[in-house]
Structure formats: C-alpha cells, structure tokens
Coordinates of C-alpha atoms in Angstrom, one line a residue:
X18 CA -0.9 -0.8 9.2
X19 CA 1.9 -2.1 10.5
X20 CA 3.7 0.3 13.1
X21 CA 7.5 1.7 12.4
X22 CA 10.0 3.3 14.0
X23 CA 9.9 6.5 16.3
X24 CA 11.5 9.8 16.5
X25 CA 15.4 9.7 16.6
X26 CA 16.7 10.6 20.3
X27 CA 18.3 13.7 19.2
X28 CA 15.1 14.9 17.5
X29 CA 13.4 14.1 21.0
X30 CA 15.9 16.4 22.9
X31 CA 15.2 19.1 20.7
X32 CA 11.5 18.6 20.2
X33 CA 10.0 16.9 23.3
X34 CA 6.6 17.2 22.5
X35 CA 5.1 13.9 21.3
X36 CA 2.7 13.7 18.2
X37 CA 1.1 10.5 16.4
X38 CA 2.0 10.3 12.3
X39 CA 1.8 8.3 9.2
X40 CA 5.8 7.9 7.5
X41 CA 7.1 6.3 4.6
X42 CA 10.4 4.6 5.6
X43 CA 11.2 4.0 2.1
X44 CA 10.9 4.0 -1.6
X45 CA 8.2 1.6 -1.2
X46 CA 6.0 5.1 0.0
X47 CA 4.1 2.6 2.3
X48 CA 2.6 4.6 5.2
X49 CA 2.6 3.4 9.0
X50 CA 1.7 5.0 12.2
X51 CA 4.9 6.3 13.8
X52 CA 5.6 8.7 17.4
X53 CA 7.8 11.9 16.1
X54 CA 8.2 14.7 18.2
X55 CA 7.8 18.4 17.6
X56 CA 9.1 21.4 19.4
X57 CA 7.7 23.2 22.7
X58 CA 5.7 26.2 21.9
X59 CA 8.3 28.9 21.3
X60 CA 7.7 32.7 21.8
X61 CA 7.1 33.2 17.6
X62 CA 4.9 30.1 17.6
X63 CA 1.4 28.7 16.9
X64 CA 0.6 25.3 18.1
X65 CA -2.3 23.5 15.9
X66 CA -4.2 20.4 16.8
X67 CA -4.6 19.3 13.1
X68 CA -8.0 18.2 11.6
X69 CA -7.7 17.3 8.1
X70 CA -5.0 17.5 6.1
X71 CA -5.2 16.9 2.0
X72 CA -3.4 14.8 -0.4
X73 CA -1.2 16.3 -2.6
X74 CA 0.7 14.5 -5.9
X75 CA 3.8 16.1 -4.5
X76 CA 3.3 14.4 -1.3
X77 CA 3.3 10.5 -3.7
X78 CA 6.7 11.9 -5.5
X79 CA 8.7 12.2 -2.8
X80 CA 7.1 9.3 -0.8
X81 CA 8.1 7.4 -3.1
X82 CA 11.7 9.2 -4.2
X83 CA 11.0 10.3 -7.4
X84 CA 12.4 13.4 -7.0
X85 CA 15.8 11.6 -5.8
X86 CA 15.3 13.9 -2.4
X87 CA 13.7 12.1 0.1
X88 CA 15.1 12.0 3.8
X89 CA 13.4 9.0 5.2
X90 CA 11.0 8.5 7.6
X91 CA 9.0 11.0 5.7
X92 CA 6.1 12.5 7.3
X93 CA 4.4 14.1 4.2
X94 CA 1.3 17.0 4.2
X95 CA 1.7 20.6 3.3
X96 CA -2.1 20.9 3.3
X97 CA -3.1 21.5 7.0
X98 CA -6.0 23.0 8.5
X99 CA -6.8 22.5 12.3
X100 CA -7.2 24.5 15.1
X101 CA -5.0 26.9 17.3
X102 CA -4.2 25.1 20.7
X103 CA -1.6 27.3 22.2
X104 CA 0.5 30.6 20.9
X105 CA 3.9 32.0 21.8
X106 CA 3.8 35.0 24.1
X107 CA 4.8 37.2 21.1
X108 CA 2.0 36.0 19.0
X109 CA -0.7 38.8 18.4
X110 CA -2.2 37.8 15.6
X111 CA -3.9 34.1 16.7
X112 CA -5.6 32.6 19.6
X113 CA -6.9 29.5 21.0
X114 CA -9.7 28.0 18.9
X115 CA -8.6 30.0 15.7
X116 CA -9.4 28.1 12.7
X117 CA -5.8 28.5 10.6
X118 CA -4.0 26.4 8.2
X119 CA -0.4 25.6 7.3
X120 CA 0.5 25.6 3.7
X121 CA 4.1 24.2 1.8
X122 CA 6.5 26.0 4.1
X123 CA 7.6 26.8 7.1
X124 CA 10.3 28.8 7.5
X125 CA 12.7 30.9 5.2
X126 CA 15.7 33.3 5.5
X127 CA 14.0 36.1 5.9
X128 CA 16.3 38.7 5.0
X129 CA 17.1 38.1 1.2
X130 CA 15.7 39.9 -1.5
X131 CA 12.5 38.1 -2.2
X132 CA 11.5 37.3 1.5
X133 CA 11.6 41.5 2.5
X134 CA 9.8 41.6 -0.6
X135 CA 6.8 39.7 0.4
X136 CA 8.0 36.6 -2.5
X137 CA 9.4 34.6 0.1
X138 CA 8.2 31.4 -1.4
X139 CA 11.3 32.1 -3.9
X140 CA 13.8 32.5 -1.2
X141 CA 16.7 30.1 -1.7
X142 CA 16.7 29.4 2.0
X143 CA 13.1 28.2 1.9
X144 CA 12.3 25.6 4.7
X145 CA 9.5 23.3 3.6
X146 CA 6.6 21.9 5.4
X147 CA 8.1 18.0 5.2
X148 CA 11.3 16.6 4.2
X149 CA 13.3 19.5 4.3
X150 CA 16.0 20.8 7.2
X151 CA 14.8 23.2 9.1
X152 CA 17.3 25.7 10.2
X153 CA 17.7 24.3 14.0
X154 CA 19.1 21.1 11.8
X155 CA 16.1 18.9 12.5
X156 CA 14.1 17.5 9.6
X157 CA 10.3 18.8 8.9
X158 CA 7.3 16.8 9.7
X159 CA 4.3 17.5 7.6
X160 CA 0.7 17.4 8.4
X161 CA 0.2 13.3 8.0
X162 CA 0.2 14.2 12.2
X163 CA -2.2 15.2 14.6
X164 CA 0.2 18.4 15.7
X165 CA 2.2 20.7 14.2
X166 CA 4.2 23.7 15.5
X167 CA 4.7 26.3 13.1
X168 CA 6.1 30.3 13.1
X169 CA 3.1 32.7 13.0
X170 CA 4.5 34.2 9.9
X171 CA 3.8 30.9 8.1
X172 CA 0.5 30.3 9.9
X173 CA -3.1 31.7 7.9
X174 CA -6.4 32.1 9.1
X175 CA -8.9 30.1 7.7
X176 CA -12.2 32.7 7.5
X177 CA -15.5 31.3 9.6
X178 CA -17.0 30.2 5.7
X179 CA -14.5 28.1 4.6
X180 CA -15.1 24.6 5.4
X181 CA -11.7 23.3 6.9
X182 CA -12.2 19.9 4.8
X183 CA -12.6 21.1 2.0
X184 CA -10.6 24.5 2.2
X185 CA -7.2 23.0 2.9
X186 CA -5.9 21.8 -0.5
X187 CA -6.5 24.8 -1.2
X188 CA -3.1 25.9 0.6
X189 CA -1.7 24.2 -1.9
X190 CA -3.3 23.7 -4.8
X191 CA -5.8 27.1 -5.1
X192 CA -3.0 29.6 -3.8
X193 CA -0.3 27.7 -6.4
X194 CA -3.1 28.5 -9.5
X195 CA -5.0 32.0 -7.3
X196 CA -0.9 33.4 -7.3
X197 CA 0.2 33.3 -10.7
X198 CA -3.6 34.2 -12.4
X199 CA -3.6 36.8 -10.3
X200 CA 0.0 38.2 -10.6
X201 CA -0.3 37.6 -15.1
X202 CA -4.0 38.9 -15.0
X203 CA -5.3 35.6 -16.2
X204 CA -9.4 35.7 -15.9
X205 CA -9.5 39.2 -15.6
X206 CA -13.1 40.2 -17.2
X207 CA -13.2 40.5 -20.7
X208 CA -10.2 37.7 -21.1
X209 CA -10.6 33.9 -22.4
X210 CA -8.0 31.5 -20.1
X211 CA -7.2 28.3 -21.3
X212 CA -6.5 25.4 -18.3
X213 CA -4.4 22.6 -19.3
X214 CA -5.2 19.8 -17.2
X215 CA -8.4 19.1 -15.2
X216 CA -6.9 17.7 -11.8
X217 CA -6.2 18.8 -8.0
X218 CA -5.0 22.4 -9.3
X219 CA -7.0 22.2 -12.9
X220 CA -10.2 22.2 -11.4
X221 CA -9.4 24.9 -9.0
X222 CA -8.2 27.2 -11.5
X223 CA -11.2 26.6 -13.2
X224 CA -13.2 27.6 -10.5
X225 CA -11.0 30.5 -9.7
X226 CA -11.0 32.0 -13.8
X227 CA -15.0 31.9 -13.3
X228 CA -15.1 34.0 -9.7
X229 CA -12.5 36.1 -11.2
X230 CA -14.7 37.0 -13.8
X231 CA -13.3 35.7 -17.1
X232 CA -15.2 36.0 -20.3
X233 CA -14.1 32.7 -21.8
X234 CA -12.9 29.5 -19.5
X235 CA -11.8 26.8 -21.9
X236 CA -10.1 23.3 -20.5
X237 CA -7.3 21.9 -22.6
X238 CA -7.1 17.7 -21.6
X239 CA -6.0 14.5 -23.3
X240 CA -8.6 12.7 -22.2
X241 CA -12.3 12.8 -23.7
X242 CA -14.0 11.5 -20.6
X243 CA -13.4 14.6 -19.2
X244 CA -15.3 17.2 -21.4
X245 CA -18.5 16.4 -19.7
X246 CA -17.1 16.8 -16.2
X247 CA -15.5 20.4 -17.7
X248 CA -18.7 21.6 -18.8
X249 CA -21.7 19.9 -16.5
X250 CA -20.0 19.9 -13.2
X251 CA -17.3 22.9 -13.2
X252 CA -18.8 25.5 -15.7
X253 CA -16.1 25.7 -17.9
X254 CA -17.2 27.3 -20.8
X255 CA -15.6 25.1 -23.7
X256 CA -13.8 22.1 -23.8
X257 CA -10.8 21.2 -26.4
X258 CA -9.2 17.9 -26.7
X259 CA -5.7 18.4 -27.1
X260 CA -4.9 15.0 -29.5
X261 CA -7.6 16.1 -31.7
X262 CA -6.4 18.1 -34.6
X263 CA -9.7 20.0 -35.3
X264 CA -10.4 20.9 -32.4
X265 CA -7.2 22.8 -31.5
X266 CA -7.1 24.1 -35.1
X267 CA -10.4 25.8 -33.9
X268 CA -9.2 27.1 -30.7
X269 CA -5.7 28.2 -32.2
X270 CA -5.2 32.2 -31.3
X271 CA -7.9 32.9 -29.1
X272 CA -6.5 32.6 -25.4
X273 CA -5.1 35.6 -23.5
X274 CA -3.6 33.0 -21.5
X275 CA -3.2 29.6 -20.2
X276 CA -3.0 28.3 -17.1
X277 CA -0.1 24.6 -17.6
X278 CA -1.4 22.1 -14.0
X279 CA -0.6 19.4 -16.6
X280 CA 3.2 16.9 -15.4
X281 CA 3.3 15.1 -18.6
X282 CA 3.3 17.9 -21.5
X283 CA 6.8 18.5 -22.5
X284 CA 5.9 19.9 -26.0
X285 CA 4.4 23.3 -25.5
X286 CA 4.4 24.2 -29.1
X287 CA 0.3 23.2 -29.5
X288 CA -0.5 25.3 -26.9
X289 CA 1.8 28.3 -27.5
X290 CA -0.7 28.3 -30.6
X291 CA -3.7 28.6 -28.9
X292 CA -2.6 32.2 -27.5
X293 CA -3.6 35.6 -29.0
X294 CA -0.1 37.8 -29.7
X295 CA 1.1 39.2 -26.1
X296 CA -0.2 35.5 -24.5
X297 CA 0.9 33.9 -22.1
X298 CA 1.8 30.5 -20.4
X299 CA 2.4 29.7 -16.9
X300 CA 3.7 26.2 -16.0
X301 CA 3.0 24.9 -12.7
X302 CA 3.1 21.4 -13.5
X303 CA 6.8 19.5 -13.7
X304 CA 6.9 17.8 -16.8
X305 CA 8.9 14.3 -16.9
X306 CA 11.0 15.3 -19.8
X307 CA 12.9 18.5 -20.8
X308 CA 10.5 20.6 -22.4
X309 CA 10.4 21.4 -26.7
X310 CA 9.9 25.4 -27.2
X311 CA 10.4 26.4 -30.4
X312 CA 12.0 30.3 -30.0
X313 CA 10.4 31.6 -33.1
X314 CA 6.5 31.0 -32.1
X315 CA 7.6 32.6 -29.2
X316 CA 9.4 35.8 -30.7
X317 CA 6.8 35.8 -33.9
X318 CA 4.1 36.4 -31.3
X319 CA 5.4 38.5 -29.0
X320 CA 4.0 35.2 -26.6
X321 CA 5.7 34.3 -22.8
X322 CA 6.1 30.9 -21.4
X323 CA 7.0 31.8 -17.4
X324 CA 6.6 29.7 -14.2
X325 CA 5.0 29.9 -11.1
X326 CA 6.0 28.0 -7.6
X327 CA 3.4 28.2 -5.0
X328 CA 2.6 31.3 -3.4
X329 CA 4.0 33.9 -0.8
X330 CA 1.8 34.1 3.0
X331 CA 0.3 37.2 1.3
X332 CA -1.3 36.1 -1.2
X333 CA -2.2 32.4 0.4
X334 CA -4.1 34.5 3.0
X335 CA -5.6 36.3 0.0
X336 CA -6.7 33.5 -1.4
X337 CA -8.5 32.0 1.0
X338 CA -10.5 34.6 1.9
X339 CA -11.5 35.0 -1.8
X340 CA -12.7 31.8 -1.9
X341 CA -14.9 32.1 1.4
X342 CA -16.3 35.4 -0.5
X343 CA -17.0 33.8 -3.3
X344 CA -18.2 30.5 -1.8
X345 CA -15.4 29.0 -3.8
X346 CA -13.4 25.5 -2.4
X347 CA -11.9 21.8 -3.8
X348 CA -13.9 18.8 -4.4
X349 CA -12.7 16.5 -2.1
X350 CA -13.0 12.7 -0.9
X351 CA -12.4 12.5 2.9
X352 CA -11.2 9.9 4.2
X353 CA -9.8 7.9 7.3
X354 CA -6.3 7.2 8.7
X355 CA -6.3 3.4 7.5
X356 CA -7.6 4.9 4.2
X357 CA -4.7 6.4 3.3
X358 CA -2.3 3.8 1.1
X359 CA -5.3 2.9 -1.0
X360 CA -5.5 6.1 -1.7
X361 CA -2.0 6.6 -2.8
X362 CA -2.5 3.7 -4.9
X363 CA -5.6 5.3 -6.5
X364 CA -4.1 8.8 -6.9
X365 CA -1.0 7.2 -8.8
X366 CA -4.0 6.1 -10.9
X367 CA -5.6 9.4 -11.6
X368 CA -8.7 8.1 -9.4
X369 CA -9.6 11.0 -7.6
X370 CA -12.1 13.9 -8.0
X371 CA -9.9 15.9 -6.9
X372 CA -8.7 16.2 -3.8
X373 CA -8.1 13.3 -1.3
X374 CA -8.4 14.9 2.5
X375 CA -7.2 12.8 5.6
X376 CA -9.9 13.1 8.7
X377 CA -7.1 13.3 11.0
X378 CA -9.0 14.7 13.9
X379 CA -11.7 11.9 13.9
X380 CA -9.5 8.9 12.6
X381 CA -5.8 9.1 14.0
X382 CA -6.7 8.3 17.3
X383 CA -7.3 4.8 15.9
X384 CA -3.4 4.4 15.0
X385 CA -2.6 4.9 18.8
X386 CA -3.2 0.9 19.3
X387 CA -0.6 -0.2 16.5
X388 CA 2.1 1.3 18.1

C-alpha cells in the first residue's frame, strides 16, 4: 500500500492525538495507510484501542462515491470493537480494559423529539461514525484506525461471551435486522418470517428469527446456490427461489412478515404476496431504482411495507447481549491490514460469507513502515 496524505493542520489543532488509518482519497476507494488525528480524552469520553473492526457494504458505497456524499480522505468502519484505554472524568459507566464497541454513530442533537425518546438514530442531526461533520466542524474518522474517541452515550459494552471478532458487525448489521424484528414482532413464536436476501444482515436475521423463537424461518434469494447454505449451514427452515414461479406460488400468503436486507429488489409486488392479511415488510436494504408498489395489494390486504435505519444505543446494547445469551454472532473472514482492498474487490463481488473483519490490533502496526 502505498502511503497518502496526513491529517489537515487544522484537524491537528483540534485533535492532537495521533492515530494510524486506512483512507480512500478518492473515487477509486483505493485504501492506504494514512496519520489522522483524533481528539484528547474529553470529560464525556471513552478512549478505545481498536481491535477488529468489520466490513460493511455501506463502508464500499461511499468509498467509492456512490452515494454522491463522500468527503475525502475517507476513513470508513462503523463496526468497532476494542478495548477501553482511558475515560473522561464524568464517565461512570466504563473503565480501563472494558470490552465495548462503537456502532454507526457518534453523536446526535440530543434534544429533538426522537433523541429524548430513546430513537435517536432518527434524529436529523445525527453525526455518523465516518464521513460525516461532527458538530465541533471536524470530519469523522471511522474504525479503519487503531483509536477512536467516542461520547459514552454512543459507546456499548461488549458482554464477556461475545467474541469481539466476530461480535462487531453485529453493531451494524445484527442491531439494523435485531431493531426492526423486534419493534414489528417479526419471529415472535408461533409466526413464519420470510428473509429476503442471505448476506451480511440476511444471515443474521436468520440467526436472530431462530433465537427469537419463530415457528417458520423461510429465505427468499435469487440465487439457487444458496438454498443449501439456508438450510445446512444456518437452519432456516425453507428455502424459496424468488425467479421461480412455483415456488413463490407455493409460498404466496403464508408469512407474518418479511424481513427486505436485499439492494437490488425494486419490485416488491412478489413479495407483498407472500404475506398473510395484516403482513408486513420491512426494507433495510437501498434498492438502486425507485421502488414498484402497487397500492391495491397493499390496501386489499390490510399489508404494510415500512422501513427501518439502524438502531437506537438501547436497543444495540440489547442486542448484543442477546446474542451472548443466546450464543448467537456473524460468520466472519478475518483478515489483515494489507488484506483489505482485495477484499473490497471481493465484496463488490458478493465473495464473502458474510462478514469481512479487519485484525486491526494484530495487523496495523505493519502500516507504520509505509508512512
């Protein structure tokens, strides 16, 4: 890797702590090792030594600038876990050597509607982990680093059974799926749940719908390779090909609900057909195109097609420890520093199962030399 540019000088006056990270510089999402700064401890704060952080698609997109929103260098990870270094002298809730994590944001308004609510992750003020101002001005740096400073209110605890590795996409990916099942009552026992998509957040809501306690989990994919993966490997408890007519004439009005991680499904109308009358849809995948819903299956059923962005620190924190309960996590590939552009390459592909994790407390030391 070849090394970039550092932190700006006025980033530097305002966050004189040094840190090592990997930033794109532009559109080409290439990754190289650059110094960026982060600020001194403050009296709300949680310092974290940073030990893996995961690979989200969200973390390609704007690497890359599809999302037309990227504010280069770009340090990207909103999948942190690590370890508590040093808190702020009005911290009471963390220590040194806590295990904790750092989900997709980082600050918020804190006074509107939804953040005294406890739904701050809708608060139109959110600040996000990377590539988003932060409300001293500076830009965020995400967890592609080997530190990170963060408020306490956006910092959770990782519980002792949670393997850090593979626990932390779950900060993104499980609590984005754990939030919205939860909230709709998807999986409750007794109910069938449909999951559209068997990726980074498909799998997990898989996992999730069984622990819950669902009577029926079926997966809902394009491709065929993956019915054996659905079934063998994750338990899912029926498989349906979504380009094969039969099979979704078989499945059509049995769902209480599906679960949407798919980008690339714009027409909803097949699957607003799978759903018993009163069922529901929750998107969490961004589809490329504006999406086809045809009002009367809707109305004519009495059926819901709602959305679901991330989750508050609430029910993150939930999460988590009802996956250490339930010995519940991602399948991840970890791997190094200098790893990390093949992967992007491969998770553009689809070639992952399911969760790429960077080894950043074992491997970033390495990227030292290149700069």
């Amino acid at each position: 890797m070849a090394p970039t540019a550092t932190a700006t000088a006025a980033e530097e006056q305002q966050h004189p702590r040094k840190a090592l990270g990997l930033a794109a510089h532009d559109a080409s999402g290439h990754l190289s090792p650059i110094h960026i700064s982060r600020r001194n401890t403050g009296d709300d704060d949680v310092a974290i030594k940073v030990l893996y952080c995961g690979i989200c698609h969200s973390d390609l997109h704007t690497i890359k600038n599809e999302w037309r929103n990227a504010i280069y260098p770009v340090v990207p990870g909103h999948e942190i876990a690590g370890v508590v270094t040093e808190v702020g002298r009005n911290v009471s809730g963390f220590a040194a050597g806590d295990r904790v994590g750092v989900g997709c944001m980082v600050n918020t308004c804190r006074t509107c509607e939804s953040c005294e609510g406890g739904a701050e992750n809708y608060c139109s003020r959110i600040v996000f982990t990377y590539n988003s101002h932060d409300r001293d001005g500076t830009v965020t740096r995400g967890g592609y680093s080997d530190l990170v400073v963060a408020d306490a209110r956006f910092v959770v605890r990782f519980p002792d059974a949670l393997p850090l590795d593979a626990g932390a996409p779950l900060l993104c990916a499980g609590a984005t799926v754990y939030a919205p099942m939860r909230r709709h009552g998807l999986g409750l026992p007794g109910t069938h749940v449909g999951v559209v998509g068997l990726g980074g957040l498909g799998h997990v809501a898989v996992k999730f719908a069984r622990a819950f306690g669902a009577a029926k989990v079926t997966v809902i994919s394009t491709s065929p390779g993956k019915r054996e993966e659905a079934l063998e490997r994750l338990g899912a408890d029926a498989f349906v090909l979504s380009t094969d007519d039969a099979e979704m004439k078989a499945a059509a009005g049995t769902m209480h609900g599906i679960v949407s991680t798919a980008c690339t499904t714009a027409a909803v109308h097949p699957y607003l057909a799978l759903l018993r009358p009163h069922g529901k849809i929750v998107l969490l995948g961004v589809p490329d195109k504006p999406m086809q819903v045809s009002a009367f299956v809707l109305i004519g059923g009495g059926k819901s097609l709602t959305g679901s962005s991330m989750a508050s620190i609430k029910e993150t924190q939930e999460m988590l420890d009802f996956a250490a309960e339930h010995g519940l996590n991602a399948d991840v590939e970890v791997i190094g520093a200098g790893e990390v552009n093949a992967a992007m390459e491969r998770l553009a592909k689809g070639d992952v199962r399911y969760r790429f994790v960077i080894d950043v407390g074992n491997t970033f030391s390495s990227l030292a030399s290149a700069l």
